[in-house]
Structure formats: C-alpha cells, structure tokens
Amino acid sequence: MIDYLIVGQGLAGSCMAWQLLQRGKRVLVLDVPRNNRSSMIAAGLFNPITGKLMTRTWLAETLFQSLFDFYPQVERTLKQKFFHPMPLYRPFLSVQEQNEWMGYSAQPENQKFISHIHTKSTYGDQANDSFGGLVIKQCGYVDTPVFLDGMRLFLLQQNSFAEEWFDESQVHYSASEITYKQWKASAIIFCTGVSPINLWQALPVKPLKGETLTIRIKEKPRVIYNRGVYVVPGWENLYKVGATYETKELSESVTHAARLELETRTSELLKMPFEITDQNWGLRPTSPDRRPMLGHHPNSKNVIIFNGLGTKGISLAPYFSAQLTDWLTGATEILPAVNINRFKALYSKS
C-alpha cells in the first residue's frame, strides 16, 4: 500500500513526488521518460519579467523565493548541478522604450527584479543593443534533462518509480483507495500534461506547441539574451533558442516555418555568428486563464490533478507542488486562482 500514485514524471510529477517524499509519504511514479517531450526540450528559463509587454509575472515574489529555495535543495540531495542563476539582458528598440523602463524601474515593487538600465550599447560586441537595454536579476535556467534524469534515478533508489505506460482501463476506484494493477494507493495524482485522461477529458487543458533550435556559438554569451527569442546555455558551446507559440498547427514534428522564424529573430538579436545544429518541438499544457490546475475531481476526492503549467513550469512547479502537497495533508487551502473548481461546470459531469 502506498499513499500516492503519480502518473507522469515531467516537471509537475517530479516536483510533486519530491514534495510528498519530503513529508514522509510513500509514492510511486509511473512514466515512460521518452514521452516527456515538453519538459525534456524546455530551455528551463526562469524570468520574473515576461511577455510582450514585459510585466512582472503573476505572484513573482512568492514564486521566485520558492524556486530559489527548491532547486538548490534538490541539487544538494541529488549531488548534481542543474540550477543556473544568470542575469538576463533585453535590448531596447528605441529611446522611448528606454525612458519607459526608467520610470518602471523606479517603482519599489519592481526594483527587486531590475539590476540595471543601460542607456547606451553595453553588449554591442555580442548583441544588437544600439539603445542599451534592461538587465533583469533573479533570472537563469534549469537544465531540465539533468533535473528530470536525476529525479528519476532518485525515485528508483527510493523504489518509487516504474517505467511503464499508464493504462487507464486498469484503474479501479473506491471511496477509500485506488487500485492499479498490483498497486493500491490512497489517491492518484495525474500530472499528464496534454496526454488525455478520460476522467478529466472535459477539463480545458489546451496544447500550446513550441519549437526550439539548438545553435552553436563559438564565443560565450556573457548573459542570457532575450528579445524576440531567448538564447539559453546548453552544454559546451551549444545554446537553446526559442520558442514559438502555436495553438492551431499542432503537428507532432518540427516545421520549416518555425525554423525560419527562430533563425530570423536570432539573427536580429545576436551579432555573433551561429550555426543551427538541431530543431525540436513539444506541446505545453495550458489553461484558458494561464493559471495551473490543482484539486480533486468532484466525484472522487482521491483523484487529484496537477496540470496547466504552460510556458512557466520552471517557476510554477516548485511553489504549487508544495501548495498541493500541503492541501493533501490538511495544512492549507488551494489558492482560488488555481483551484480546478473554477472549471467545475465543464468537468463535473465527466
């Protein structure tokens, strides 16, 4: 008998398993690693000021305090390096934008995330920044393949991982427990991203396709450059460039259109010559209001979901996996903005 059966070992499932194990719970994670395309190809970028309008991300102070505690703690336990804080530089496109950011940076709530505003070219040997740019702090990246591989090895060592496809037809539900094949659990937690689950089929998880490039740059960028695309370190002299945001063309393959878009934007951002070495794709699970989905099914309190992390999984997963764990153990309530009750009218009859 285990406490929680977790389906999926992407970012959501990995963080969920970690939080539960830290609280002394017995877990079993089911997953086929090669199926985690979204988590595995992610650049792992975390940045508190995002979007086309470059605004402070929702719950920035809370989320970023949590991630700066969480990932180093996991690193120490796994004895692996995957958390890389690093400043991010966004070049300005005009004097007007430069002036707007001067005013924006004067606001006390933004000062903790803004390191410096350059009013003239500062990284001009590497990037196109004729009007200077904004240096953002509390940024960086998580090497997601290293994190996920390390977590899987850790779970195996805890006898908490089984590499197999989840077969929904093998689940049997009762008021007190879940039975799946030879395992019995107090509850089941679905961290399946865009993979369909019949029990949750009415939940509005929307796939958002993202494509990335891997490029080779001989000269090492001094910061993470981000304007139109991000350029995030990978290994040796390889860098991850991305990402596209496609809601309609959801083919499970790379496309020439995405390659051209990313190559063009990278050329506009960087002065350094680069060579494209690879292209990849993944489907991110998003929600209509761009908030995660946490909670239990209306017809079964021992059927839980943790989904909808979208494009900000690196910053959302640590805090909300902790909140969901605290809720499961009776220590707190789920934040209304992420509680799946907000979609109850859609899925309550499923």
CSV table of C-alpha atoms in Angstrom, one decimal:
chain,number,residue,atom,x,y,z
A,1,MET,CA,0.0,0.0,0.0
A,2,ILE,CA,1.3,3.4,-1.0
A,3,ASP,CA,0.0,6.9,-0.2
A,4,TYR,CA,0.0,8.4,-3.7
A,5,LEU,CA,0.3,7.0,-7.2
A,6,ILE,CA,1.6,9.8,-9.5
A,7,VAL,CA,1.1,9.5,-13.3
A,8,GLY,CA,3.7,11.4,-15.2
A,9,GLN,CA,7.3,12.4,-14.4
A,10,GLY,CA,7.6,15.7,-16.2
A,11,LEU,CA,8.2,18.9,-14.2
A,12,ALA,CA,4.9,18.6,-12.4
A,13,GLY,CA,5.2,15.0,-11.5
A,14,SER,CA,8.8,15.3,-10.4
A,15,CYS,CA,8.2,18.2,-8.2
A,16,MET,CA,5.1,16.6,-6.7
A,17,ALA,CA,6.9,13.4,-5.9
A,18,TRP,CA,9.7,15.3,-4.3
A,19,GLN,CA,7.4,17.3,-2.1
A,20,LEU,CA,5.5,14.2,-0.9
A,21,LEU,CA,8.6,12.2,-0.2
A,22,GLN,CA,10.0,15.1,1.9
A,23,ARG,CA,6.9,14.9,4.0
A,24,GLY,CA,7.4,11.2,4.6
A,25,LYS,CA,4.7,10.0,2.2
A,26,ARG,CA,5.1,6.8,0.1
A,27,VAL,CA,4.8,7.4,-3.6
A,28,LEU,CA,5.0,5.6,-6.9
A,29,VAL,CA,5.6,7.4,-10.2
A,30,LEU,CA,4.6,5.9,-13.5
A,31,ASP,CA,6.1,7.2,-16.6
A,32,VAL,CA,7.9,6.4,-19.9
A,33,PRO,CA,10.7,9.0,-19.9
A,34,ARG,CA,10.9,9.5,-23.7
A,35,ASN,CA,7.3,10.6,-23.8
A,36,ASN,CA,8.0,13.8,-21.8
A,37,ARG,CA,8.7,16.0,-24.8
A,38,SER,CA,7.6,19.3,-23.4
A,39,SER,CA,9.6,19.0,-20.2
A,40,MET,CA,12.7,17.5,-21.9
A,41,ILE,CA,13.1,20.0,-24.7
A,42,ALA,CA,12.3,23.1,-22.5
A,43,ALA,CA,15.2,25.6,-22.1
A,44,GLY,CA,14.3,25.8,-18.4
A,45,LEU,CA,14.3,29.6,-18.4
A,46,PHE,CA,13.0,31.5,-15.4
A,47,ASN,CA,12.5,35.2,-15.6
A,48,PRO,CA,10.3,37.4,-13.3
A,49,ILE,CA,9.6,40.0,-16.1
A,50,THR,CA,8.0,38.4,-19.1
A,51,GLY,CA,5.6,38.7,-22.1
A,52,LYS,CA,5.4,41.1,-25.0
A,53,LEU,CA,4.6,43.9,-22.6
A,54,MET,CA,7.4,42.9,-20.2
A,55,THR,CA,5.4,42.9,-17.0
A,56,ARG,CA,6.1,41.4,-13.6
A,57,THR,CA,4.9,37.8,-13.7
A,58,TRP,CA,2.0,36.8,-11.5
A,59,LEU,CA,3.0,36.1,-7.9
A,60,ALA,CA,6.6,36.9,-8.8
A,61,GLU,CA,7.9,37.5,-5.3
A,62,THR,CA,6.3,34.3,-3.9
A,63,LEU,CA,7.2,32.0,-6.9
A,64,PHE,CA,10.8,33.1,-7.2
A,65,GLN,CA,11.5,32.9,-3.5
A,66,SER,CA,10.2,29.3,-3.7
A,67,LEU,CA,12.2,28.3,-6.8
A,68,PHE,CA,15.4,29.7,-5.4
A,69,ASP,CA,14.9,27.5,-2.3
A,70,PHE,CA,13.6,24.4,-4.1
A,71,TYR,CA,16.1,23.7,-6.9
A,72,PRO,CA,19.3,24.2,-4.8
A,73,GLN,CA,17.8,21.9,-2.1
A,74,VAL,CA,17.2,19.2,-4.7
A,75,GLU,CA,20.7,19.7,-6.2
A,76,ARG,CA,22.2,19.1,-2.8
A,77,THR,CA,20.3,15.8,-2.4
A,78,LEU,CA,20.9,14.6,-5.9
A,79,LYS,CA,24.5,15.8,-5.9
A,80,GLN,CA,24.0,17.2,-9.4
A,81,LYS,CA,24.2,20.6,-10.9
A,82,PHE,CA,21.2,21.8,-12.9
A,83,PHE,CA,20.2,25.2,-11.4
A,84,HIS,CA,22.0,28.1,-13.0
A,85,PRO,CA,21.1,31.7,-11.9
A,86,MET,CA,22.2,34.1,-14.5
A,87,PRO,CA,21.3,37.7,-15.5
A,88,LEU,CA,19.1,38.3,-18.5
A,89,TYR,CA,19.5,41.2,-20.9
A,90,ARG,CA,16.8,42.6,-23.0
A,91,PRO,CA,17.9,45.2,-25.6
A,92,PHE,CA,15.8,48.3,-26.1
A,93,LEU,CA,14.5,49.1,-29.6
A,94,SER,CA,14.0,52.9,-29.0
A,95,VAL,CA,14.7,55.8,-26.8
A,96,GLN,CA,11.0,55.8,-25.9
A,97,GLU,CA,11.2,52.3,-24.6
A,98,GLN,CA,14.4,53.2,-22.7
A,99,ASN,CA,12.5,56.1,-21.0
A,100,GLU,CA,9.5,54.0,-20.2
A,101,TRP,CA,11.7,51.5,-18.3
A,102,MET,CA,13.4,54.3,-16.4
A,103,GLY,CA,10.1,55.1,-15.0
A,104,TYR,CA,9.1,51.5,-14.5
A,105,SER,CA,12.2,50.7,-12.6
A,106,ALA,CA,11.6,53.5,-10.1
A,107,GLN,CA,8.5,51.6,-8.7
A,108,PRO,CA,9.5,49.9,-5.4
A,109,GLU,CA,7.8,46.6,-6.3
A,110,ASN,CA,10.0,46.3,-9.5
A,111,GLN,CA,13.3,47.3,-8.1
A,112,LYS,CA,14.0,43.8,-6.6
A,113,PHE,CA,14.0,42.3,-10.1
A,114,ILE,CA,15.7,45.1,-12.1
A,115,SER,CA,19.5,45.1,-11.8
A,116,HIS,CA,20.4,47.9,-14.2
A,117,ILE,CA,19.2,50.0,-17.1
A,118,HIS,CA,21.8,50.8,-19.7
A,119,THR,CA,21.1,53.9,-21.8
A,120,LYS,CA,23.7,53.1,-24.4
A,121,SER,CA,25.1,50.0,-26.0
A,122,THR,CA,26.7,47.7,-23.4
A,123,TYR,CA,26.8,44.3,-25.0
A,124,GLY,CA,27.2,45.6,-28.5
A,125,ASP,CA,30.0,43.2,-29.4
A,126,GLN,CA,27.6,40.3,-28.9
A,127,ALA,CA,24.1,41.6,-29.4
A,128,ASN,CA,22.2,44.4,-31.3
A,129,ASP,CA,21.6,46.9,-28.5
A,130,SER,CA,22.1,50.4,-30.0
A,131,PHE,CA,19.7,51.9,-27.4
A,132,GLY,CA,21.1,50.0,-24.4
A,133,GLY,CA,18.9,47.6,-22.6
A,134,LEU,CA,17.5,46.2,-19.4
A,135,VAL,CA,19.4,43.8,-17.1
A,136,ILE,CA,17.0,41.6,-15.1
A,137,LYS,CA,18.0,39.7,-12.0
A,138,GLN,CA,16.7,36.6,-10.3
A,139,CYS,CA,16.8,35.0,-13.7
A,140,GLY,CA,18.5,31.9,-15.0
A,141,TYR,CA,17.8,28.4,-16.2
A,142,VAL,CA,17.3,24.9,-15.0
A,143,ASP,CA,18.9,22.2,-17.1
A,144,THR,CA,15.6,20.2,-17.3
A,145,PRO,CA,17.0,16.9,-18.8
A,146,VAL,CA,19.6,16.8,-15.9
A,147,PHE,CA,16.9,17.6,-13.4
A,148,LEU,CA,14.4,15.0,-14.7
A,149,ASP,CA,17.1,12.3,-15.1
A,150,GLY,CA,18.4,12.9,-11.6
A,151,MET,CA,14.9,12.8,-10.1
A,152,ARG,CA,14.2,9.6,-11.9
A,153,LEU,CA,17.3,8.0,-10.5
A,154,PHE,CA,16.4,9.3,-7.1
A,155,LEU,CA,12.9,7.8,-7.3
A,156,LEU,CA,14.3,4.5,-8.5
A,157,GLN,CA,16.6,4.4,-5.4
A,158,GLN,CA,13.5,5.0,-3.3
A,159,ASN,CA,11.6,2.2,-5.0
A,160,SER,CA,9.2,5.0,-6.1
A,161,PHE,CA,9.4,4.7,-9.9
A,162,ALA,CA,8.1,2.3,-12.5
A,163,GLU,CA,8.8,2.7,-16.2
A,164,GLU,CA,5.6,1.8,-18.0
A,165,TRP,CA,2.7,3.3,-19.9
A,166,PHE,CA,-0.3,4.1,-17.8
A,167,ASP,CA,-3.3,2.1,-18.8
A,168,GLU,CA,-6.4,3.9,-17.6
A,169,SER,CA,-8.6,0.8,-18.1
A,170,GLN,CA,-6.6,-0.9,-15.2
A,171,VAL,CA,-7.6,1.7,-12.6
A,172,HIS,CA,-10.3,0.8,-10.1
A,173,TYR,CA,-11.7,3.5,-7.9
A,174,SER,CA,-13.4,3.2,-4.5
A,175,ALA,CA,-14.2,5.6,-1.7
A,176,SER,CA,-11.1,4.7,0.3
A,177,GLU,CA,-8.4,3.7,-2.2
A,178,ILE,CA,-7.2,3.4,-5.8
A,179,THR,CA,-6.2,0.1,-7.2
A,180,TYR,CA,-4.0,-0.1,-10.3
A,181,LYS,CA,-2.7,-3.5,-11.4
A,182,GLN,CA,-0.7,-4.8,-8.4
A,183,TRP,CA,-0.6,-1.5,-6.5
A,184,LYS,CA,-3.0,0.1,-4.0
A,185,ALA,CA,-2.9,3.8,-3.1
A,186,SER,CA,-4.8,6.2,-1.0
A,187,ALA,CA,-5.1,8.6,-4.0
A,188,ILE,CA,-3.9,9.0,-7.6
A,189,ILE,CA,-2.4,12.3,-8.9
A,190,PHE,CA,-2.5,13.0,-12.7
A,191,CYS,CA,0.5,15.0,-13.9
A,192,THR,CA,0.0,14.1,-17.5
A,193,GLY,CA,0.2,17.4,-19.4
A,194,VAL,CA,-1.6,17.3,-22.7
A,195,SER,CA,-2.0,13.5,-22.6
A,196,PRO,CA,-5.7,12.7,-22.5
A,197,ILE,CA,-7.3,11.1,-19.4
A,198,ASN,CA,-10.9,10.1,-19.8
A,199,LEU,CA,-11.8,11.1,-16.3
A,200,TRP,CA,-10.5,14.7,-17.0
A,201,GLN,CA,-11.5,14.9,-20.6
A,202,ALA,CA,-13.7,17.9,-20.1
A,203,LEU,CA,-11.0,19.9,-18.3
A,204,PRO,CA,-9.8,22.7,-20.7
A,205,VAL,CA,-6.2,21.7,-21.0
A,206,LYS,CA,-5.1,23.4,-24.2
A,207,PRO,CA,-1.9,22.2,-26.0
A,208,LEU,CA,0.5,25.0,-27.0
A,209,LYS,CA,3.1,23.9,-29.4
A,210,GLY,CA,6.6,25.2,-29.0
A,211,GLU,CA,9.6,24.7,-31.3
A,212,THR,CA,13.2,25.4,-30.4
A,213,LEU,CA,16.6,25.4,-32.1
A,214,THR,CA,19.9,24.3,-30.8
A,215,ILE,CA,22.7,26.6,-32.1
A,216,ARG,CA,26.5,26.6,-31.8
A,217,ILE,CA,28.2,29.8,-30.9
A,218,LYS,CA,32.0,29.9,-30.7
A,219,GLU,CA,32.0,33.0,-28.4
A,220,LYS,CA,30.4,32.5,-25.0
A,221,PRO,CA,27.5,35.0,-24.4
A,222,ARG,CA,28.0,36.9,-21.1
A,223,VAL,CA,24.3,37.0,-20.2
A,224,ILE,CA,21.0,35.4,-21.3
A,225,TYR,CA,19.9,37.5,-24.3
A,226,ASN,CA,16.2,37.8,-24.7
A,227,ARG,CA,14.4,39.8,-27.4
A,228,GLY,CA,12.0,38.0,-29.7
A,229,VAL,CA,13.8,34.8,-28.7
A,230,TYR,CA,15.8,33.7,-25.7
A,231,VAL,CA,19.4,32.3,-26.0
A,232,VAL,CA,20.0,30.0,-23.1
A,233,PRO,CA,23.2,28.0,-22.4
A,234,GLY,CA,23.1,24.3,-23.1
A,235,TRP,CA,26.3,22.3,-23.0
A,236,GLU,CA,29.8,23.3,-24.2
A,237,ASN,CA,29.2,25.9,-26.9
A,238,LEU,CA,25.6,24.8,-27.7
A,239,TYR,CA,22.7,27.1,-26.8
A,240,LYS,CA,18.9,26.6,-26.8
A,241,VAL,CA,16.9,29.2,-28.8
A,242,GLY,CA,13.1,29.6,-28.6
A,243,ALA,CA,10.4,29.4,-28.5
A,244,THR,CA,7.5,29.6,-30.9
A,245,TYR,CA,3.9,29.7,-29.6
A,246,GLU,CA,1.5,27.8,-31.8
A,247,THR,CA,-2.1,27.0,-30.9
A,248,LYS,CA,-3.5,25.7,-34.2
A,249,GLU,CA,-0.8,23.9,-36.1
A,250,LEU,CA,-0.2,21.1,-33.6
A,251,SER,CA,1.6,18.5,-35.8
A,252,GLU,CA,4.0,16.3,-33.9
A,253,SER,CA,7.0,17.3,-35.8
A,254,VAL,CA,9.3,20.3,-36.5
A,255,THR,CA,8.3,22.8,-39.2
A,256,HIS,CA,10.2,24.9,-41.7
A,257,ALA,CA,8.1,28.0,-40.7
A,258,ALA,CA,9.2,27.8,-37.1
A,259,ARG,CA,12.9,27.3,-38.1
A,260,LEU,CA,12.8,30.3,-40.3
A,261,GLU,CA,11.1,32.4,-37.6
A,262,LEU,CA,13.6,31.5,-34.9
A,263,GLU,CA,16.6,31.8,-37.2
A,264,THR,CA,15.4,35.3,-38.3
A,265,ARG,CA,14.8,36.5,-34.7
A,266,THR,CA,18.1,35.1,-33.5
A,267,SER,CA,19.9,37.0,-36.3
A,268,GLU,CA,18.1,40.2,-35.3
A,269,LEU,CA,19.2,39.7,-31.7
A,270,LEU,CA,22.7,38.4,-31.9
A,271,LYS,CA,25.8,39.9,-33.7
A,272,MET,CA,27.7,36.7,-33.0
A,273,PRO,CA,27.7,34.2,-35.9
A,274,PHE,CA,25.8,31.0,-35.1
A,275,GLU,CA,25.2,27.6,-36.6
A,276,ILE,CA,21.9,25.6,-36.3
A,277,THR,CA,22.6,22.1,-35.1
A,278,ASP,CA,19.1,20.8,-34.2
A,279,GLN,CA,15.4,21.7,-34.1
A,280,ASN,CA,12.9,20.2,-31.7
A,281,TRP,CA,9.2,20.5,-30.6
A,282,GLY,CA,6.9,19.9,-27.7
A,283,LEU,CA,3.3,20.5,-26.5
A,284,ARG,CA,2.9,22.6,-23.4
A,285,PRO,CA,-0.3,22.1,-21.3
A,286,THR,CA,-2.0,25.5,-20.8
A,287,SER,CA,-5.3,26.7,-19.3
A,288,PRO,CA,-7.7,29.4,-20.7
A,289,ASP,CA,-6.6,31.8,-17.9
A,290,ARG,CA,-2.9,30.8,-17.9
A,291,ARG,CA,-3.1,29.5,-14.4
A,292,PRO,CA,-2.2,26.0,-13.1
A,293,MET,CA,-4.9,23.5,-12.3
A,294,LEU,CA,-4.9,21.9,-8.9
A,295,GLY,CA,-7.5,19.9,-7.0
A,296,HIS,CA,-9.6,16.8,-6.8
A,297,HIS,CA,-12.3,15.5,-9.1
A,298,PRO,CA,-15.9,16.4,-8.0
A,299,ASN,CA,-16.9,12.8,-8.0
A,300,SER,CA,-13.8,11.4,-6.2
A,301,LYS,CA,-11.7,13.1,-3.6
A,302,ASN,CA,-8.9,10.7,-4.1
A,303,VAL,CA,-8.5,11.6,-7.8
A,304,ILE,CA,-6.2,14.6,-8.0
A,305,ILE,CA,-4.8,16.7,-10.8
A,306,PHE,CA,-1.7,18.9,-11.1
A,307,ASN,CA,-1.6,20.4,-14.7
A,308,GLY,CA,-1.7,23.5,-16.8
A,309,LEU,CA,1.8,24.8,-16.0
A,310,GLY,CA,2.2,26.1,-19.6
A,311,THR,CA,5.3,28.1,-20.5
A,312,LYS,CA,6.3,28.9,-16.9
A,313,GLY,CA,6.6,25.4,-15.5
A,314,ILE,CA,10.1,26.0,-14.1
A,315,SER,CA,8.8,28.9,-11.8
A,316,LEU,CA,5.3,27.5,-11.1
A,317,ALA,CA,6.1,23.9,-10.3
A,318,PRO,CA,8.0,24.3,-7.0
A,319,TYR,CA,5.5,26.5,-5.3
A,320,PHE,CA,2.3,24.9,-6.4
A,321,SER,CA,3.5,21.3,-5.9
A,322,ALA,CA,4.2,22.4,-2.3
A,323,GLN,CA,0.8,24.0,-2.0
A,324,LEU,CA,-0.9,20.9,-3.4
A,325,THR,CA,1.1,18.7,-1.0
A,326,ASP,CA,0.1,20.9,2.0
A,327,TRP,CA,-3.5,20.8,0.9
A,328,LEU,CA,-3.4,17.0,0.6
A,329,THR,CA,-2.0,16.8,4.2
A,330,GLY,CA,-4.5,19.3,5.5
A,331,ALA,CA,-2.1,22.1,6.1
A,332,THR,CA,-3.6,24.7,3.8
A,333,GLU,CA,-6.2,25.6,1.2
A,334,ILE,CA,-5.6,25.7,-2.6
A,335,LEU,CA,-5.4,29.3,-3.9
A,336,PRO,CA,-8.7,30.0,-5.6
A,337,ALA,CA,-6.9,31.3,-8.8
A,338,VAL,CA,-5.5,27.8,-9.4
A,339,ASN,CA,-8.2,25.6,-7.9
A,340,ILE,CA,-9.9,23.5,-10.6
A,341,ASN,CA,-13.2,24.3,-9.0
A,342,ARG,CA,-13.1,27.3,-11.3
A,343,PHE,CA,-13.8,24.9,-14.2
A,344,LYS,CA,-16.3,22.8,-12.3
A,345,ALA,CA,-19.2,23.5,-14.7
A,346,LEU,CA,-17.1,22.0,-17.5
A,347,TYR,CA,-15.9,18.7,-16.0
A,348,SER,CA,-18.3,17.9,-13.1
A,349,LYS,CA,-20.3,15.6,-15.4
A,350,SER,CA,-17.3,13.8,-16.9
